[in-house]
Short mmCIF file of C-alpha atoms and ligand atoms in Angstrom, two decimals:
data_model
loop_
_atom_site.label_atom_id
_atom_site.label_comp_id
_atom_site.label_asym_id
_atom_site.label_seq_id
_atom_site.Cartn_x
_atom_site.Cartn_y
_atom_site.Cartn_z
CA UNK H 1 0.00 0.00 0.00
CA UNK H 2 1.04 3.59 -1.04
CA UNK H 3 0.68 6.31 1.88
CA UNK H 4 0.41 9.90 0.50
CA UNK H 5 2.80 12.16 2.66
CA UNK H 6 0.97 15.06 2.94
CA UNK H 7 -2.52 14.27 3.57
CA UNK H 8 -3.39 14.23 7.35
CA UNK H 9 -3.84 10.79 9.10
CA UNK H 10 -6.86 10.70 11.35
CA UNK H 11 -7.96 8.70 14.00
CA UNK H 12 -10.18 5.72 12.77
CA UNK H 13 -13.92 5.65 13.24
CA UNK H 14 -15.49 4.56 16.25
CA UNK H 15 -12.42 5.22 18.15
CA UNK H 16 -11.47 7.76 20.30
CA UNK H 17 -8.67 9.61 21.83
CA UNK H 18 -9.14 9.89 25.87
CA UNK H 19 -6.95 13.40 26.90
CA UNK H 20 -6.07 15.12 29.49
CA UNK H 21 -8.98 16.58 31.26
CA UNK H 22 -10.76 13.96 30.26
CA UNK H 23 -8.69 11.07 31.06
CA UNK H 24 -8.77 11.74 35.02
CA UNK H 25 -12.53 10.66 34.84
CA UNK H 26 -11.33 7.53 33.32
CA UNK H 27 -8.62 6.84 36.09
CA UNK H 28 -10.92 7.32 38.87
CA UNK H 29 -13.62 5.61 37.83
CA UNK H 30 -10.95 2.91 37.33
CA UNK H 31 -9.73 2.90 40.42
CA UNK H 32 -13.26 2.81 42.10
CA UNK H 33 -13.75 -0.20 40.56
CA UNK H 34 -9.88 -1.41 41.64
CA UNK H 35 -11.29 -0.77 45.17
CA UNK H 36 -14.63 -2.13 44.66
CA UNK H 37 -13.00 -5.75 43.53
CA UNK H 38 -10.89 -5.35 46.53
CA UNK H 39 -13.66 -5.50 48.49
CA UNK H 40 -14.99 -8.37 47.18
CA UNK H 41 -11.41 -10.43 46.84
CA UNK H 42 -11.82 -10.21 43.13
CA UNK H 43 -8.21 -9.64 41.40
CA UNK H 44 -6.98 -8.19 38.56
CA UNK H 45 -6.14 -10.79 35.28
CA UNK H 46 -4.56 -8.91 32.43
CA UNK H 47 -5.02 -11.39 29.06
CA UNK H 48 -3.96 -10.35 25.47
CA UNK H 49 -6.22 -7.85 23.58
CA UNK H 50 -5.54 -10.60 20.65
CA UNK H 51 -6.45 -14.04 20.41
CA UNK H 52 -6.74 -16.85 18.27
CA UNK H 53 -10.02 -16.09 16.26
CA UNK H 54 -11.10 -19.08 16.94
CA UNK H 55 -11.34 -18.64 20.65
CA UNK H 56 -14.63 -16.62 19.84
CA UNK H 57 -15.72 -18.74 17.02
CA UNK H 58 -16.20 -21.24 19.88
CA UNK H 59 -16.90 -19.19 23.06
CA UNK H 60 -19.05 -15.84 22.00
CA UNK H 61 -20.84 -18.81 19.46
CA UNK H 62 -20.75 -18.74 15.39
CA UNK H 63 -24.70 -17.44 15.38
CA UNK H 64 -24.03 -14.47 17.04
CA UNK H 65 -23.74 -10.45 16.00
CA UNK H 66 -20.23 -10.39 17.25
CA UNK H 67 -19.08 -12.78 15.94
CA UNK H 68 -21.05 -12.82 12.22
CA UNK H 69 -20.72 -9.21 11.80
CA UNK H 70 -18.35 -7.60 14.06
CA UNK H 71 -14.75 -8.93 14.83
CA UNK H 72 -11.82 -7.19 13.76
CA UNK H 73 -9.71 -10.56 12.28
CA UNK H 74 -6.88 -10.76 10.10
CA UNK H 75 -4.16 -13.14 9.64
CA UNK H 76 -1.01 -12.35 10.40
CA UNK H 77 2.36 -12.75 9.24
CA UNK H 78 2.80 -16.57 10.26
CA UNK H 79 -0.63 -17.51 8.88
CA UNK H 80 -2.95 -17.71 12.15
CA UNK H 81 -6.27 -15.89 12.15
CA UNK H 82 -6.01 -13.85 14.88
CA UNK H 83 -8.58 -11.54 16.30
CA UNK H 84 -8.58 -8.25 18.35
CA UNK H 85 -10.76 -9.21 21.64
CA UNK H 86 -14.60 -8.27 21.49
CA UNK H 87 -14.61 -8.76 24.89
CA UNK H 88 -13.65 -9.91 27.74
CA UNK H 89 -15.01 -13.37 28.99
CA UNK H 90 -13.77 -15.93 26.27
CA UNK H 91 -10.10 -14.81 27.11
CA UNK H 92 -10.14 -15.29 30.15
CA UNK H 93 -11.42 -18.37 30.31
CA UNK H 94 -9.45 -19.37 28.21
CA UNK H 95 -6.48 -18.61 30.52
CA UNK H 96 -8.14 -19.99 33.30
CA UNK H 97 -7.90 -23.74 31.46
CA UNK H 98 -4.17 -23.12 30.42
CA UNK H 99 -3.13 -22.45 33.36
CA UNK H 100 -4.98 -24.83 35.25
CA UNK H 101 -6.57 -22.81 37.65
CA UNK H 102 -9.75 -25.38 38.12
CA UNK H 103 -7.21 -27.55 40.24
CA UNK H 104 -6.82 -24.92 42.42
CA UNK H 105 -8.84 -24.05 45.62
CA UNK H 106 -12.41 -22.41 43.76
CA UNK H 107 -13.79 -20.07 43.78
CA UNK H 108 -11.61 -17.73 41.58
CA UNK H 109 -12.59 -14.55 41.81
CA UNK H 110 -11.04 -12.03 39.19
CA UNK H 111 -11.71 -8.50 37.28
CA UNK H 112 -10.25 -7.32 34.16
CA UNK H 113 -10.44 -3.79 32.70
CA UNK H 114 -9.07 -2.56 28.96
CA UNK H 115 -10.13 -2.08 25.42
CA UNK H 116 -12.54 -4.72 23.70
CA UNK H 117 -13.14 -3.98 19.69
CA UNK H 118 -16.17 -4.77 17.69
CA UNK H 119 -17.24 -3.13 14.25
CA UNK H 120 -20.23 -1.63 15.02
CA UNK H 121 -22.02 1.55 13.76
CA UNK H 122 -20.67 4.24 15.80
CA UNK H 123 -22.35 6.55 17.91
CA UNK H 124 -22.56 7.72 21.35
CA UNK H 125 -21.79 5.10 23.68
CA UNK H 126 -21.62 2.57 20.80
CA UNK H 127 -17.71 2.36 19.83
CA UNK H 128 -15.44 0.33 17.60
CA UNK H 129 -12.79 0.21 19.97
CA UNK H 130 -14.44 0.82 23.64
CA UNK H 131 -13.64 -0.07 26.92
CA UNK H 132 -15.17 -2.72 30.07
CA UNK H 133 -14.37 -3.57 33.30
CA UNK H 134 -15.54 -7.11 34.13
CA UNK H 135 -15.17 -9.83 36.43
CA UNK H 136 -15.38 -13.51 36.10
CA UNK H 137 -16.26 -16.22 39.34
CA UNK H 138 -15.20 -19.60 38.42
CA UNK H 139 -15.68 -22.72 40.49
CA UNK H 140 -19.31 -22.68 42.60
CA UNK H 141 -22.85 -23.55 41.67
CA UNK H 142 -23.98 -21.38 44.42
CA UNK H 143 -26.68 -18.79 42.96
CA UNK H 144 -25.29 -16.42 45.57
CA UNK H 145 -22.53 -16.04 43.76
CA UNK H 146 -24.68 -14.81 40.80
CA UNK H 147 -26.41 -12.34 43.56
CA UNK H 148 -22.69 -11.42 44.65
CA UNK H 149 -21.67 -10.55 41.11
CA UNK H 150 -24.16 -8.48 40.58
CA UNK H 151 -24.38 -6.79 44.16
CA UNK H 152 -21.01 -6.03 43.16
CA UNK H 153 -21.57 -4.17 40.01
CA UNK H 154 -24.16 -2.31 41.74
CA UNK H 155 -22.22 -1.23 44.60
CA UNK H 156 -19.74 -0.11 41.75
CA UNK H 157 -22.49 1.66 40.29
CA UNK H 158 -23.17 3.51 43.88
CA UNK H 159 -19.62 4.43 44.45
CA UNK H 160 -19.17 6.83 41.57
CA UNK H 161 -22.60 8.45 42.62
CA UNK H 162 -24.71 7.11 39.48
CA UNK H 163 -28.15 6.79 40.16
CA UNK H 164 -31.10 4.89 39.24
CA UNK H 165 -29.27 1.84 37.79
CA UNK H 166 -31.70 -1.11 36.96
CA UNK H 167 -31.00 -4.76 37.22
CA UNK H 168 -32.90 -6.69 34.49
CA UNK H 169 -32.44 -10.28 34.80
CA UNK H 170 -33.95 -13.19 33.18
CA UNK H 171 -33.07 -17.24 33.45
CA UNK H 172 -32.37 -19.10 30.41
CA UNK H 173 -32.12 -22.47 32.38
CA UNK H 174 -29.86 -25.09 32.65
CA UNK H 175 -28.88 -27.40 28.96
CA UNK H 176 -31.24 -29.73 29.57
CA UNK H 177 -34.52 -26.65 30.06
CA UNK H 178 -32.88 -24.72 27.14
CA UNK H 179 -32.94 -27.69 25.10
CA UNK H 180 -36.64 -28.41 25.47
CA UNK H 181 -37.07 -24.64 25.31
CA UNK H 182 -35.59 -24.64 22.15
CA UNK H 183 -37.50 -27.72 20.09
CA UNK H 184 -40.72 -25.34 21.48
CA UNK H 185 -39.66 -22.11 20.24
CA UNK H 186 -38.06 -23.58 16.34
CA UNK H 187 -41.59 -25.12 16.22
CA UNK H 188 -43.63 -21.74 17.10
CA UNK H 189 -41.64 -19.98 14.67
CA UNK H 190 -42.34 -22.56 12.33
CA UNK H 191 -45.82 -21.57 11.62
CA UNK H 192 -44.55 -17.81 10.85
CA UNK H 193 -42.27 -18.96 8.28
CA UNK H 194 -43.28 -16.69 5.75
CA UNK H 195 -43.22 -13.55 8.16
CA UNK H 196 -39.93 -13.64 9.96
CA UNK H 197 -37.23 -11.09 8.85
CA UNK H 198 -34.70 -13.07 7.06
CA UNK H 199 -32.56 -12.48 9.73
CA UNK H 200 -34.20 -14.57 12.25
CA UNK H 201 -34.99 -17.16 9.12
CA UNK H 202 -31.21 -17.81 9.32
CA UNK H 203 -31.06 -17.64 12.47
CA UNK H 204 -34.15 -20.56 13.47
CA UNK H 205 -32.06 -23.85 13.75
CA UNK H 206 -29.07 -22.09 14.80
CA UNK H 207 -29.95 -19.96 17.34
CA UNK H 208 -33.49 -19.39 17.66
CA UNK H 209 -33.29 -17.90 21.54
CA UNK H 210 -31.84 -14.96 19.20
CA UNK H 211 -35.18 -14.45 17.40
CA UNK H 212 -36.55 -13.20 21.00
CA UNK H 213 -34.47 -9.78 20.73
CA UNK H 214 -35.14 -9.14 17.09
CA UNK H 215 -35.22 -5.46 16.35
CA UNK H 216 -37.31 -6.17 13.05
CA UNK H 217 -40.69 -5.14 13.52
CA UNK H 218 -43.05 -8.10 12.57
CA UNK H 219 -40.34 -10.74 14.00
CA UNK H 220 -41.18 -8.58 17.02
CA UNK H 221 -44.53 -9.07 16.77
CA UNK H 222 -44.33 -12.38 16.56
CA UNK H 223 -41.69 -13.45 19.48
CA UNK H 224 -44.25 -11.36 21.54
CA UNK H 225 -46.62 -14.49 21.45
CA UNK H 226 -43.60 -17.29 21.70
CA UNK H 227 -43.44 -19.68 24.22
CA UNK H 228 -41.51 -18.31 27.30
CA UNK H 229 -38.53 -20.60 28.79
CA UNK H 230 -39.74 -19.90 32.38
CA UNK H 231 -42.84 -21.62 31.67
CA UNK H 232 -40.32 -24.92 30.72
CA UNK H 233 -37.69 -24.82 33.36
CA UNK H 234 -36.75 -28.02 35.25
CA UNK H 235 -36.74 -27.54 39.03
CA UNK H 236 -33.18 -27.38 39.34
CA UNK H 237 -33.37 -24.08 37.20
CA UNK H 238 -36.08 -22.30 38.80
CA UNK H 239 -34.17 -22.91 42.42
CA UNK H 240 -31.67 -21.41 40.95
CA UNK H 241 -33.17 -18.72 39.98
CA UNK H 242 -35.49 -18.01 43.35
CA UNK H 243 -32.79 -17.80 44.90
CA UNK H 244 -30.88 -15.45 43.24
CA UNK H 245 -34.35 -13.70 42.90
CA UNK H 246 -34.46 -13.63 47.02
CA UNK H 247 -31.07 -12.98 47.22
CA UNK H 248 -31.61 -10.01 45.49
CA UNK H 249 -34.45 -9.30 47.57
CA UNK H 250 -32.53 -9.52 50.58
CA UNK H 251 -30.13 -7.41 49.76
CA UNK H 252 -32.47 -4.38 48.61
CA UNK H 253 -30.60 -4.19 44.94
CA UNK H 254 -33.69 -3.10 42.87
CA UNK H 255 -34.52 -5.40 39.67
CA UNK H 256 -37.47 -6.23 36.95
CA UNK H 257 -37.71 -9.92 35.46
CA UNK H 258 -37.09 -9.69 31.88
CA UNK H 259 -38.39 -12.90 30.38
CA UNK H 260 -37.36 -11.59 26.82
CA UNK H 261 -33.69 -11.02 27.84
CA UNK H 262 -31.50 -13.24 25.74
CA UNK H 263 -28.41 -11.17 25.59
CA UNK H 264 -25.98 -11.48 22.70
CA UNK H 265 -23.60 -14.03 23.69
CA UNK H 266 -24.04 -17.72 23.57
CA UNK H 267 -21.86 -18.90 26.83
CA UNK H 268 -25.17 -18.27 29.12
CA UNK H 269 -26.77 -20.62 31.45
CA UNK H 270 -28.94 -19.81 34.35
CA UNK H 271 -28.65 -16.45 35.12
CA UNK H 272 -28.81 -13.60 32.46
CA UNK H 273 -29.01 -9.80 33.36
CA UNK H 274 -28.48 -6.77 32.50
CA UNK H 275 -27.72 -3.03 34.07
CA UNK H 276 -29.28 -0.10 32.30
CA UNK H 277 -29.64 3.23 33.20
CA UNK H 278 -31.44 6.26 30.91
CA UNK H 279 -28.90 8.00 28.44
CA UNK H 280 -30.42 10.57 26.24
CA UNK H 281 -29.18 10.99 23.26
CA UNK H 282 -27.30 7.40 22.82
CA UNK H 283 -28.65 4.57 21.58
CA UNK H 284 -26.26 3.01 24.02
CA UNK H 285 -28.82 0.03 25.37
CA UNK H 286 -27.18 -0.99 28.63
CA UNK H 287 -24.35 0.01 30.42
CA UNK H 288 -23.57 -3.95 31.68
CA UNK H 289 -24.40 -7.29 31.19
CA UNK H 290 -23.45 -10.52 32.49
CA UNK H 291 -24.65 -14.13 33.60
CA UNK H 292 -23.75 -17.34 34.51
CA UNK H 293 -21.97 -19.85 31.89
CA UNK H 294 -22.04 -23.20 32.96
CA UNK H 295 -20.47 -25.12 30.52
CA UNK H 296 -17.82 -22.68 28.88
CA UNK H 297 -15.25 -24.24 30.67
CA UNK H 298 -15.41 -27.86 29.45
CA UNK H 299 -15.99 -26.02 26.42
CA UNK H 300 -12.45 -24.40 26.35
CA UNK H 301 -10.79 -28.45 27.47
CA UNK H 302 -10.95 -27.85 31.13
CA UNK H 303 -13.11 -29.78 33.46
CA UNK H 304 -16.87 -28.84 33.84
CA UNK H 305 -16.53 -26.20 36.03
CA UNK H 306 -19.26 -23.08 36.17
CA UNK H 307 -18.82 -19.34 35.91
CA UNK H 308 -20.42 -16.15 36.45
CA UNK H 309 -19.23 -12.58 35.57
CA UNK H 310 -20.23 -8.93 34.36
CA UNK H 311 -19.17 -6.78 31.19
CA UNK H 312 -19.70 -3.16 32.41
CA UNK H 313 -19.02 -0.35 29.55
CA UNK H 314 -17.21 2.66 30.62
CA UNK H 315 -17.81 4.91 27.90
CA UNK H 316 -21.56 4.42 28.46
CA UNK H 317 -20.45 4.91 32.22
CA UNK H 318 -18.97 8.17 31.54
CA UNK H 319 -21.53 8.89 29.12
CA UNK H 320 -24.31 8.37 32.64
CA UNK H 321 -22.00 10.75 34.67
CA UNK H 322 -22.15 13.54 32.60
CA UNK H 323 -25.94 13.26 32.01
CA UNK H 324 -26.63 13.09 35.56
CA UNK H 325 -23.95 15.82 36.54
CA UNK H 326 -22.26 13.71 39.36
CA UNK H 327 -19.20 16.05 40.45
CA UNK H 328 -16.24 14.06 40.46
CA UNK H 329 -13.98 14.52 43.49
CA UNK H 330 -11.02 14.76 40.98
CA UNK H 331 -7.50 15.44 41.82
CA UNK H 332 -7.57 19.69 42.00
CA UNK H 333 -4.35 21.63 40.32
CA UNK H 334 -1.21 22.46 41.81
CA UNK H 335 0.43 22.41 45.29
CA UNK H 336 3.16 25.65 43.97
CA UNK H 337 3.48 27.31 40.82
CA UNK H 338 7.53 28.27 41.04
CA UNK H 339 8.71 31.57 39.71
CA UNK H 340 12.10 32.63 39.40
CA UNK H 341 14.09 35.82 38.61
CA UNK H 342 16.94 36.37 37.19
CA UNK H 343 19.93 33.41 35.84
CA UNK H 344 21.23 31.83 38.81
CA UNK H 345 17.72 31.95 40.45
CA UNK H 346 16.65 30.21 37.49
CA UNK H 347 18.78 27.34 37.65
CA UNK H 348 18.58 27.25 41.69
CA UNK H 349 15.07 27.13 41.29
CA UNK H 350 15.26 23.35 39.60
CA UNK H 351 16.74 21.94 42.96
CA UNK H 352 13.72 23.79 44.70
CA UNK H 353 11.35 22.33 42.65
CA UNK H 354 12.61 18.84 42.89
CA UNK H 355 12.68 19.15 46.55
CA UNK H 356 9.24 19.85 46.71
CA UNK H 357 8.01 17.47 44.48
CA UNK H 358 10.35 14.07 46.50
CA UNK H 359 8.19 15.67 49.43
CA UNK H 360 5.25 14.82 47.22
CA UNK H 361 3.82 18.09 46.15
CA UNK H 362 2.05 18.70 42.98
CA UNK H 363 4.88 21.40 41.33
CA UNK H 364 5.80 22.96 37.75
CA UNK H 365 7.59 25.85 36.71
CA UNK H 366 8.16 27.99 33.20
CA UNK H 367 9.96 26.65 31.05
CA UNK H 368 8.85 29.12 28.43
CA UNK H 369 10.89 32.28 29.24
CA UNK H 370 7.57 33.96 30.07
CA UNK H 371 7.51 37.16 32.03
CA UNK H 372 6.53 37.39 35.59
CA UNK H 373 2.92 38.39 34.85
CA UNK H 374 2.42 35.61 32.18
CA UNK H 375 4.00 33.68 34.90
CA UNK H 376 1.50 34.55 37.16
CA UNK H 377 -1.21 33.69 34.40
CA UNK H 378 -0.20 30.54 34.14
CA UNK H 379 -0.17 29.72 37.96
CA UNK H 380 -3.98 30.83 38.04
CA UNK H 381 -4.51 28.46 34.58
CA UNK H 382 -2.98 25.26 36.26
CA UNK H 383 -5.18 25.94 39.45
CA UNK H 384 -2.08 26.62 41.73
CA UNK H 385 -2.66 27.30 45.59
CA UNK H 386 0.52 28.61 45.87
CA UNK H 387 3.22 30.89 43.84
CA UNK H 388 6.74 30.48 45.22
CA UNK H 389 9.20 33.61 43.71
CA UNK H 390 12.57 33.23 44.02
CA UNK H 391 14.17 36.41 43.40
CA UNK H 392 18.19 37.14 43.16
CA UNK H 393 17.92 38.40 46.67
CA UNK H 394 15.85 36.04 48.60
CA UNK H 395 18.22 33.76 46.78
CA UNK H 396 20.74 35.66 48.80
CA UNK H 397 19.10 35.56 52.36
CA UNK H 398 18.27 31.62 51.46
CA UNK H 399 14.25 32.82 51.63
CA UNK H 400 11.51 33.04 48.85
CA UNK H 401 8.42 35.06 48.51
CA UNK H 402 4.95 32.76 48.84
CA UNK H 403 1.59 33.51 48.15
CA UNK H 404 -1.34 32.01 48.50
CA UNK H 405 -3.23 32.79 45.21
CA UNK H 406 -6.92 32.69 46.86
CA UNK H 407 -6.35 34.93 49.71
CA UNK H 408 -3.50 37.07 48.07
CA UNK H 409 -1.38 36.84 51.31
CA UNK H 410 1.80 36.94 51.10
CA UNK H 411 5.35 36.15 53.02
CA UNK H 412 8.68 35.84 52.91
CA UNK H 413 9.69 32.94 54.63
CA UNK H 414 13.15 30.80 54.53
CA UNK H 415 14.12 28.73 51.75
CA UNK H 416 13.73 25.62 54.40
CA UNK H 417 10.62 26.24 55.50
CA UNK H 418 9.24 26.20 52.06
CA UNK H 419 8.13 22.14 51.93
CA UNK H 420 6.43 22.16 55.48
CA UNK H 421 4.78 25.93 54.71
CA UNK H 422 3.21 24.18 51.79
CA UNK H 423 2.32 20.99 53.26
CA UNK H 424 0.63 22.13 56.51
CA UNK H 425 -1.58 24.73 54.73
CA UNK H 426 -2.50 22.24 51.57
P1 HAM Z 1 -21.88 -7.50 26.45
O1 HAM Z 1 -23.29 -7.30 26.84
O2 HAM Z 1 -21.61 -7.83 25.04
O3 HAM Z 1 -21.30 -8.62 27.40
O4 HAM Z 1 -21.05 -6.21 26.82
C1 HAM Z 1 -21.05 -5.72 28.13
C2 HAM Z 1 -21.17 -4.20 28.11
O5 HAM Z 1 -20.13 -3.63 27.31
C3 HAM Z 1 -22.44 -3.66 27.50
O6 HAM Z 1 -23.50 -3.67 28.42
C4 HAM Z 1 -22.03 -2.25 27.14
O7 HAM Z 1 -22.12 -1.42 28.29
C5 HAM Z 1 -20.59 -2.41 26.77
N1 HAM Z 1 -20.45 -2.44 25.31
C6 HAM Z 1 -20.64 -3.47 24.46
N2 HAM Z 1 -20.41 -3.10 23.19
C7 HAM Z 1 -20.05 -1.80 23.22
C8 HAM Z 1 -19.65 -0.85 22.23
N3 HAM Z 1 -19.56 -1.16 20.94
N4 HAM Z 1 -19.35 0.41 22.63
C9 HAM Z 1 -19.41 0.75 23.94
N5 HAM Z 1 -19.76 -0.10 24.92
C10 HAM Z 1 -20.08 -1.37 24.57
C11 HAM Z 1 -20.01 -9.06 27.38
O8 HAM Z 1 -19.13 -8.54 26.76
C12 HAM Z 1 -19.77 -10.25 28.29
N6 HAM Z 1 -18.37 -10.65 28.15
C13 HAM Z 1 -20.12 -9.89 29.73
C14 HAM Z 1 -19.89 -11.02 30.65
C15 HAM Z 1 -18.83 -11.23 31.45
N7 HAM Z 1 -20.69 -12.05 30.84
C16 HAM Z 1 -20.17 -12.88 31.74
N8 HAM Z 1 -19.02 -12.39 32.10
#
């Protein structure tokens, strides 16, 4: 391929460039949910942002959006299809077999956070290359560990001051209900042959569950009067899902029953839910999803061995912030703004500022050969409590000249005192 030297390269669609100002959001509300994990002994797994495409082929499942119509794949130089992560489950399960965690001690509890990529149509809250923090529970049965998962999101949620965050949830049964389920649904949408959206024609005998969350409008129609799986669950799904129902109860975390939620991945078992939360102007749809995946394990070579786990979106939780105006308690500007006067002042001044900043204050200086006012400009730009000058003859007498920008006070103390001046009146 030739590349054209002079026209301007911009940044592809659907992605976006996180900067400063904006990217201190994005670390807080990262480590919130660092904290949040901590809390509940979840830890942090870090797996490749590529994987062998046919990782997702297998987990994510061959009928689904993501995987039809949306991975980024190529093959690369030694000949493997490879594919950028579309999210975050598959991989880590997969890592979770390699390394043999199942013989370990269960449950394992871990979170993940990065970039995920799928090619979608962008728009607000709907990105090519995006971002989720998730976590994964390997190892128990237990349906309060589904309850605990999603307590967990919630109390995530809380933390950053969002509010009214929904929990839809819906069961989808164990194999052996979602087998019977699905014989009863391929033969209701049988009779509609002629009427379903060609999408969901295609979609019948591979993954008719699908059908359910058509956006089409007669399919729609239609999937309104299907068969619903809670009305065919054996009785070791609906335990399951009582109790995670009363679980929920019990611990006052507000949900609706969904019966229609399907979700877009084909690793669910049991439990499906979602979080939502009202975003006007995006399209976004929910802000995080998860559920239970039985048999994704054995399905990956390991040994069976359940799961449970969360995708949360953080643009779309960004995107909720700003709608509801939650004020951030974000890191303010700087401790000191040094000034200096004159040559050797200048250079003196770089052993003051290092000083300050191995006592851990938040310090800068011009580097611009700006003039005192323009100095004092930019002090008042970067937020600065205090200005420090250091002229040639405080230099002299070992003092500066500090004052505190808000009150205009100002003294001239000694050159030692400067740290602890700072410090105690922070
Ligand atoms: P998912 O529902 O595909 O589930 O994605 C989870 C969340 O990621 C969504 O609710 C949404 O907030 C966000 N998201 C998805 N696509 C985009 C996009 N194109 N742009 C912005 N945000 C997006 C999963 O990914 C599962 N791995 C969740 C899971 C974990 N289930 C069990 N464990």
């Amino acid at each position: 391929m030739k590349f054209q030297a002079s026209t301007k390269v911009q940044i592809p669609r659907g992605t976006d460039d996180i900067m400063p100002g904006e990217v201190e959001k994005w670390q807080w509300i990262e480590q919130k949910a660092r904290e949040i994990c901590g809390l509940y002994d979840y830890h942090e797994i870090r797996t490749p942002v590529f994987e062998h495409t046919e990782l997702f082929h297998r987990g994510v499942g061959e009928a689904t959006d993501i995987v039809e119509k949306e991975m980024y794949s190529f093959t690369d130089r030694g000949n493997r299809s490879i594919s950028l992560r579309p999210e975050g489950t598959a991989g880590v399960v997969r890592s979770f077999v390699e390394k043999k965690m199942f013989a370990q001690p269960q449950p394992t509890k871990w979170y993940y956070m990065g970039p995920m990529f799928r090619y979608e149509n962008p728009q607000a809250g709907r990105r090519r290359q995006f971002h989720q923090f998730g976590v994964e529970a390997f190892g128990s049965v237990d349906p309060l560990l589904d309850a605990e998962v999603i307590a967990l999101g919630m109390q995530y949620f809380k933390s950053l001051g969002l509010k009214d965050v929904r929990v839809e949830i819906n069961t989808l049964g164990d194999a052996e209900s979602r087998q019977q389920y699905r014989e009863k649904l391929i033969t209701y949408f049988e009779g509609y042959m002629d009427e379903l959206s060609a999408e969901a024609k295609s979609r019948l005998y591979k993954n008719p569950l699908r059908i359910l969350d058509s956006k089409d409008a007669r399919t729609k129609e239609i999937a309104a009067g299907a068969p619903l799986l809670r009305d065919h669950l054996n009785e070791t799904s609906r335990n399951h899902f009582d109790t995670v129902i009363r679980t929920l109860d019990l611990l006052g975390i507000p949900y609706v029953i969904n019966p229609r939620l399907v979700r877009g991945l084909d690793y669910y078992t049991h439990t499906a839910f979602e979080y939502t939360v009202d975003i006007s102007g995006a399209q976004a749809g929910s802000i995080g999803g998860g559920g239970r995946y039985n048999g994704l394990v054995e399905q990956f070579g390991g040994p069976e061995m359940p799961g449970v786990g969360f995708g949360i979106g953080l643009e779309r939780v960004i995107l909720a912030l700003t709608e509801q105006q939650v004020k951030l308690p974000l890191a303010q500007g700087l401790d000191c703004y040094l000034i200096t006067l004159g040559e050797e002042a200048k250079l003196v001044g770089m052993k003051v500022l290092q000083s300050m900043r191995e006592a851990g204050l938040r310090v800068d200086r011009d580097y611009m050969d700006r003039k005192m006012k323009a100095q004092f400009k930019t002090a008042d730009r970067l937020q600065a409590t205090y200005v420090a000058i250091l002229g040639e003859e405080e230099l002299k007498r070992n003092q500066i000249n500090v004052k505190r920008l808000a009150t205009g006070e100002q003294e001239t103390i000694s050159l030692d005192q400067l740290i602890s001046h700072i410090q105690q009146q922070r």
